[in-house]
Amino acid sequence: MAKLRPEQLEATLKQGLAPIYLVSGEEPLLIQEACDQIRAGARASGFAERELYHADAGFDWTQLLSAANSLSLFADKKILEVRLPTGKPGDKGSKVLQEYARDPSPDNLLLVVTGKLDRNVQKSKWVKALEGQGAHVQVWPVPPAQLPRWIGQRLKAAGLRADSTAIELLASRVEGNLLAAAQEIEKLKLLTSDSLISTELMASVVADSARYDVFGMVDKALHGDARSAAKSLQGLRVEGTEPLTLLWALARDIRALVQISQGTAQGIAFERAAQAAGVWTKRQPLIQTALRRLRPAQLQQLLRKANGVDKAIKGMRQADPWDELLDLTLNLAGVQSLQPANERLALKL
């Protein structure tokens, strides 16, 4: 069966169950729905019992083989579900999964649920073994450009219709949060007796479900997404976040950028310079993206601006801290909001 997209799963389940399913990805809603489909198909085929295992660092993988070989007291067939968030079972787990895949029992259905699997893991022996005996459902995030289409399909499945403006409104409100979009559609089903959702109705009932968090805002700025970063900043302001908290997060990464930039200029490898600046491996590509966009002189100016914002927050400068934070955030994202001469003048006020 090899690899499947989530939208292909329903049709393949109707053709018959595979003995093994591997579901991987980063989008919680789509992963949950794929697993629900598999479990429903299994129950319809007589798999009445389900045993759930969380494969954390201390997990004893021999439990899985023992469960596979033991007879159920309550049902003839059972689902063995393994949650593997890291996508890395280790040597013991890899051997157990390969051993299981060599001769899967028709009385068991193995469902392995993981986070995103990188290319190297997808080529690993345990993944190939599971794919060889079953199906690998790969769940990918819905790109922003395709979100309106996804919402339209979701509305149609719920028995609702909406014009393109209403769909665009919902897409802009949820900012890629598929679970929030699904919840809003369920709410619309309850609040309307008409299957047609107008723009006015969408605007009046849909809550702003965008996920605002301090570090997410800074990451958007580092990525160069000025519009999203500014929107997140406004959301945090509305939620009552303290300006000093936002400045701390911005200044922390600005200082790291300055330190790494100076280190690489001296011939130090980026990874080593990033590690010395306290940047985790997972965030290093984001920092590298920002460094490609921001020159050393711009980084020094950002550092001076952060100092100016600090003075504004503490009442030592006559300036609106929120305006200053927006300016700093936009500059970090690569948007020059003031002329350099005006910036120098502003920092002296």
Coordinates of C-alpha atoms in Angstrom, one line a residue:
M1 CA 0.0 0.0 0.0
A2 CA 2.9 2.3 0.7
K3 CA 2.2 6.1 1.2
L4 CA -1.2 7.7 1.2
R5 CA -2.6 11.2 1.5
P6 CA -5.3 11.7 4.1
E7 CA -8.0 12.3 1.4
Q8 CA -7.1 8.9 -0.1
L9 CA -7.6 7.0 3.1
E10 CA -11.4 6.6 3.0
A11 CA -11.4 4.9 -0.4
T12 CA -8.6 2.5 0.6
L13 CA -10.3 1.6 3.8
K14 CA -13.4 0.6 1.8
Q15 CA -11.2 -1.8 -0.2
G16 CA -10.1 -3.5 3.0
L17 CA -7.9 -3.0 6.0
A18 CA -4.2 -3.2 6.0
P19 CA -2.6 -5.0 9.0
I20 CA -0.4 -1.9 9.8
Y21 CA -1.0 1.9 9.6
L22 CA 1.6 4.5 10.2
V23 CA 0.2 8.1 10.5
S24 CA 2.8 10.9 10.6
G25 CA 2.7 14.7 10.5
E26 CA 2.4 18.0 12.3
E27 CA -1.3 19.0 11.9
P28 CA -3.2 17.6 15.0
L29 CA -6.7 17.9 13.5
L30 CA -5.9 16.0 10.3
I31 CA -3.9 13.3 12.2
Q32 CA -6.8 12.8 14.7
E33 CA -9.3 12.5 11.8
A34 CA -7.1 10.0 9.9
C35 CA -6.8 7.9 13.1
D36 CA -10.5 8.1 13.7
Q37 CA -11.2 6.8 10.2
I38 CA -8.8 3.9 10.7
R39 CA -10.3 3.0 14.1
A40 CA -13.8 3.2 12.6
G41 CA -12.8 0.9 9.8
A42 CA -11.2 -1.5 12.2
R43 CA -14.3 -1.6 14.5
A44 CA -16.5 -2.3 11.4
S45 CA -14.2 -5.3 10.7
G46 CA -14.5 -6.8 14.2
F47 CA -11.6 -5.1 16.0
A48 CA -13.5 -4.4 19.2
E49 CA -10.7 -3.9 21.6
R50 CA -8.0 -1.1 21.6
E51 CA -4.7 -1.1 23.6
L52 CA -2.9 2.3 23.7
Y53 CA 0.9 2.7 24.3
H54 CA 2.8 5.9 24.8
A55 CA 6.3 5.2 23.5
D56 CA 8.3 7.8 25.6
A57 CA 12.0 7.5 26.5
G58 CA 11.3 4.8 29.2
F59 CA 8.9 2.7 27.2
D60 CA 9.4 -1.1 27.3
W61 CA 9.0 -2.1 23.7
T62 CA 8.7 -5.8 24.6
Q63 CA 5.2 -4.9 25.8
L64 CA 4.1 -4.5 22.2
L65 CA 5.3 -7.9 21.2
S66 CA 3.7 -9.5 24.3
A67 CA 0.4 -7.8 23.5
A68 CA 0.5 -8.9 19.9
N69 CA 1.1 -12.5 20.9
S70 CA -1.5 -12.6 23.8
L71 CA -5.1 -13.6 23.3
S72 CA -7.7 -11.0 24.2
L73 CA -10.2 -11.9 26.9
F74 CA -12.9 -9.7 25.5
A75 CA -12.6 -9.7 21.7
D76 CA -11.2 -11.8 18.9
K77 CA -9.4 -8.9 17.3
K78 CA -7.7 -5.8 18.8
I79 CA -6.1 -2.5 17.8
L80 CA -2.6 -2.0 19.1
E81 CA -2.0 1.8 19.0
V82 CA 1.5 3.2 19.6
R83 CA 2.0 7.0 20.1
L84 CA 5.5 8.0 19.1
P85 CA 5.7 11.8 19.3
T86 CA 9.4 12.1 18.4
G87 CA 9.2 9.7 15.5
K88 CA 12.4 8.0 16.8
P89 CA 11.8 4.6 18.5
G90 CA 15.5 4.1 19.2
D91 CA 17.4 0.8 18.4
K92 CA 15.1 -1.4 20.6
G93 CA 11.9 0.1 19.2
S94 CA 13.1 -0.1 15.7
K95 CA 14.0 -3.8 16.1
V96 CA 10.6 -4.6 17.7
L97 CA 8.6 -2.8 14.9
Q98 CA 10.6 -4.6 12.3
E99 CA 10.0 -7.9 14.0
Y100 CA 6.3 -7.2 14.3
A101 CA 6.1 -6.3 10.6
R102 CA 7.8 -9.6 9.5
D103 CA 4.7 -11.6 10.5
P104 CA 1.7 -9.4 11.5
S105 CA -1.2 -11.4 13.0
P106 CA -4.6 -11.1 11.3
D107 CA -6.1 -10.7 14.8
N108 CA -4.2 -7.5 15.4
L109 CA -4.1 -4.1 13.7
L110 CA -1.1 -2.0 14.5
L111 CA -1.6 1.8 14.4
V112 CA 1.6 3.9 14.9
V113 CA 1.1 7.6 15.3
T114 CA 4.1 10.0 15.1
G115 CA 5.1 13.6 14.6
K116 CA 6.7 14.7 11.3
L117 CA 9.2 12.3 10.0
D118 CA 12.2 13.8 8.2
R119 CA 13.8 12.3 5.1
N120 CA 16.4 10.2 7.0
V121 CA 13.8 8.7 9.3
Q122 CA 11.5 7.9 6.3
K123 CA 14.3 5.9 4.9
S124 CA 14.9 4.0 8.1
K125 CA 14.4 0.2 8.3
W126 CA 11.5 0.4 10.7
V127 CA 9.5 2.8 8.5
K128 CA 10.2 0.7 5.4
A129 CA 9.1 -2.4 7.3
L130 CA 5.8 -0.9 8.3
E131 CA 5.2 0.5 4.8
G132 CA 6.0 -2.9 3.3
Q133 CA 3.2 -4.5 5.2
G134 CA 0.7 -1.6 5.4
A135 CA 0.0 2.0 4.7
H136 CA 1.8 5.2 5.6
V137 CA -0.6 8.2 5.9
Q138 CA 1.5 11.4 5.6
V139 CA -0.3 14.5 6.9
W140 CA 1.0 17.8 5.7
P141 CA 0.1 21.3 6.9
V142 CA -2.4 23.2 4.7
P143 CA -0.5 26.0 3.0
P144 CA -2.0 29.5 3.5
A145 CA -2.8 29.8 -0.2
Q146 CA -4.9 26.5 -0.1
L147 CA -6.6 27.3 3.2
P148 CA -9.7 28.9 1.6
R149 CA -10.2 25.9 -0.6
W150 CA -9.8 23.6 2.4
I151 CA -12.4 25.6 4.3
G152 CA -14.8 25.5 1.3
Q153 CA -14.5 21.7 1.2
R154 CA -15.1 21.5 5.0
L155 CA -18.2 23.7 4.7
K156 CA -19.5 21.5 1.9
A157 CA -19.0 18.4 4.0
A158 CA -21.0 20.0 6.8
G159 CA -23.9 20.8 4.4
L160 CA -23.0 24.5 4.3
R161 CA -22.2 26.9 1.5
A162 CA -20.4 30.3 1.7
D163 CA -19.3 32.9 -0.8
S164 CA -15.6 33.5 -1.4
T165 CA -15.6 36.7 0.7
A166 CA -17.0 34.8 3.7
I167 CA -14.5 32.0 3.3
E168 CA -11.6 34.4 3.0
L169 CA -12.8 36.1 6.2
L170 CA -12.8 32.8 8.1
A171 CA -9.3 31.9 6.7
S172 CA -7.9 35.3 7.8
R173 CA -9.4 34.9 11.3
V174 CA -8.0 31.4 12.1
E175 CA -4.5 32.0 10.6
G176 CA -3.9 28.4 9.7
N177 CA -5.4 26.9 12.9
L178 CA -7.4 24.1 11.3
L179 CA -8.9 23.0 14.6
A180 CA -10.2 26.5 15.2
A181 CA -11.6 26.5 11.6
A182 CA -13.4 23.2 12.2
Q183 CA -14.8 24.4 15.5
E184 CA -16.1 27.6 13.9
I185 CA -17.8 25.6 11.1
E186 CA -19.5 23.4 13.7
K187 CA -20.7 26.6 15.4
L188 CA -22.1 27.9 12.1
K189 CA -24.1 24.6 11.8
L190 CA -25.8 25.3 15.1
L191 CA -26.4 29.0 14.5
T192 CA -28.0 29.0 11.1
S193 CA -31.1 27.4 9.7
D194 CA -30.0 28.2 6.2
S195 CA -27.2 26.3 4.5
L196 CA -25.9 29.5 2.9
I197 CA -23.4 31.5 5.1
S198 CA -23.2 35.1 4.1
T199 CA -20.2 37.4 4.8
E200 CA -22.3 39.3 7.3
L201 CA -23.2 36.1 9.3
M202 CA -19.6 34.9 9.1
A203 CA -18.3 38.2 10.5
S204 CA -20.9 38.2 13.3
V205 CA -20.4 34.7 14.6
V206 CA -16.8 33.8 13.9
A207 CA -14.4 34.5 16.8
D208 CA -10.8 35.7 16.3
S209 CA -9.1 32.3 16.8
A210 CA -5.6 33.3 15.7
R211 CA -3.0 31.9 18.1
Y212 CA -1.1 34.8 19.6
D213 CA 2.0 34.1 21.6
V214 CA 5.1 36.1 22.3
F215 CA 7.7 33.8 20.8
G216 CA 5.5 33.1 17.8
M217 CA 5.4 36.8 17.1
V218 CA 9.2 37.1 17.3
D219 CA 9.6 34.0 15.0
K220 CA 7.3 35.6 12.4
A221 CA 9.5 38.7 12.4
L222 CA 12.6 36.7 12.1
H223 CA 11.1 34.9 9.2
G224 CA 10.5 38.2 7.5
D225 CA 6.7 38.0 7.7
A226 CA 6.0 41.6 8.8
R227 CA 2.3 41.5 8.3
S228 CA 1.7 38.5 10.5
A229 CA 4.2 39.7 13.1
A230 CA 2.4 43.1 13.4
K231 CA -1.0 41.3 13.7
S232 CA 0.3 39.1 16.4
L233 CA 1.7 42.1 18.2
Q234 CA -1.7 43.8 18.1
G235 CA -3.3 40.5 19.3
L236 CA -0.9 40.4 22.3
R237 CA -1.6 44.0 23.1
V238 CA -5.4 43.3 23.1
E239 CA -4.8 40.3 25.4
G240 CA -3.1 42.5 27.9
T241 CA 0.5 41.3 27.4
E242 CA 3.0 43.6 29.1
P243 CA 5.3 45.6 26.7
L244 CA 8.3 44.7 28.8
T245 CA 7.7 41.0 28.1
L246 CA 7.6 41.6 24.4
L247 CA 10.7 43.7 24.5
W248 CA 12.5 41.0 26.4
A249 CA 11.7 38.4 23.7
L250 CA 12.7 40.7 20.9
A251 CA 15.9 41.9 22.5
R252 CA 16.9 38.4 23.4
D253 CA 17.0 37.3 19.7
I254 CA 18.4 40.6 18.5
R255 CA 21.4 40.2 20.9
A256 CA 21.8 36.6 19.6
L257 CA 21.8 37.9 16.0
V258 CA 24.4 40.4 16.8
Q259 CA 26.6 37.8 18.6
I260 CA 26.3 35.3 15.8
S261 CA 27.0 37.8 13.1
Q262 CA 30.2 39.0 14.9
G263 CA 31.2 35.3 15.4
T264 CA 30.8 34.3 11.8
A265 CA 32.6 37.4 10.6
Q266 CA 35.6 36.2 12.6
G267 CA 35.5 32.8 10.8
I268 CA 33.5 30.8 13.4
A269 CA 31.1 28.3 11.9
F270 CA 27.5 29.3 12.1
E271 CA 26.4 26.3 14.2
R272 CA 29.1 26.9 16.7
A273 CA 28.4 30.6 17.0
A274 CA 24.6 29.9 17.3
Q275 CA 25.2 27.4 20.1
A276 CA 27.5 29.9 21.9
A277 CA 24.6 32.5 21.6
G278 CA 22.2 30.0 23.3
V279 CA 20.1 29.3 20.1
W280 CA 18.6 25.9 20.0
T281 CA 19.2 23.6 17.0
K282 CA 15.6 23.8 16.0
R283 CA 15.6 27.6 15.8
Q284 CA 18.9 27.9 14.0
P285 CA 17.4 27.9 10.4
L286 CA 15.1 30.7 11.4
I287 CA 18.0 32.7 12.8
Q288 CA 20.0 32.0 9.7
T289 CA 17.2 33.3 7.5
A290 CA 17.2 36.6 9.5
L291 CA 21.0 36.9 9.2
R292 CA 20.8 36.6 5.4
R293 CA 18.4 39.6 5.4
L294 CA 19.9 41.9 8.1
R295 CA 23.3 43.5 7.7
P296 CA 25.6 44.0 10.7
A297 CA 24.9 47.8 10.7
Q298 CA 21.1 47.0 10.8
L299 CA 21.6 44.6 13.7
Q300 CA 23.4 47.3 15.7
Q301 CA 20.6 49.8 14.9
L302 CA 18.1 47.2 16.2
L303 CA 20.0 46.9 19.4
R304 CA 20.0 50.6 19.9
K305 CA 16.3 50.8 19.1
A306 CA 15.6 48.0 21.7
N307 CA 17.4 50.2 24.3
G308 CA 15.3 53.1 23.2
V309 CA 12.1 51.1 23.6
D310 CA 13.2 50.1 27.1
K311 CA 13.6 53.8 28.1
A312 CA 10.1 54.5 26.6
I313 CA 8.5 51.7 28.7
K314 CA 10.2 53.0 31.8
G315 CA 9.1 56.6 31.2
M316 CA 12.7 57.8 30.4
R317 CA 11.7 58.8 26.8
Q318 CA 8.6 60.6 25.6
A319 CA 7.4 57.9 23.2
D320 CA 4.5 55.4 23.0
P321 CA 6.0 52.0 23.9
W322 CA 3.5 50.2 21.6
D323 CA 4.4 52.3 18.6
E324 CA 8.1 51.7 19.4
L325 CA 7.5 48.0 19.7
L326 CA 5.7 47.9 16.4
D327 CA 8.5 49.8 14.7
L328 CA 11.1 47.5 16.2
T329 CA 9.1 44.4 15.1
L330 CA 8.8 45.7 11.6
N331 CA 12.4 46.5 11.4
L332 CA 13.4 43.0 12.5
A333 CA 11.1 41.7 9.8
G334 CA 13.0 43.8 7.3
V335 CA 10.6 46.7 6.9
Q336 CA 12.3 50.1 7.3
S337 CA 9.6 52.3 8.7
L338 CA 11.6 55.5 9.2
Q339 CA 14.5 57.2 7.4
P340 CA 17.8 56.5 9.2
A341 CA 18.2 60.2 10.1
N342 CA 14.7 60.3 11.6
E343 CA 15.5 57.1 13.5
R344 CA 18.6 58.6 15.1
L345 CA 16.5 61.7 16.0
A346 CA 13.7 59.5 17.6
L347 CA 16.2 57.7 19.8
K348 CA 17.4 60.9 21.2
L349 CA 14.0 62.1 22.3

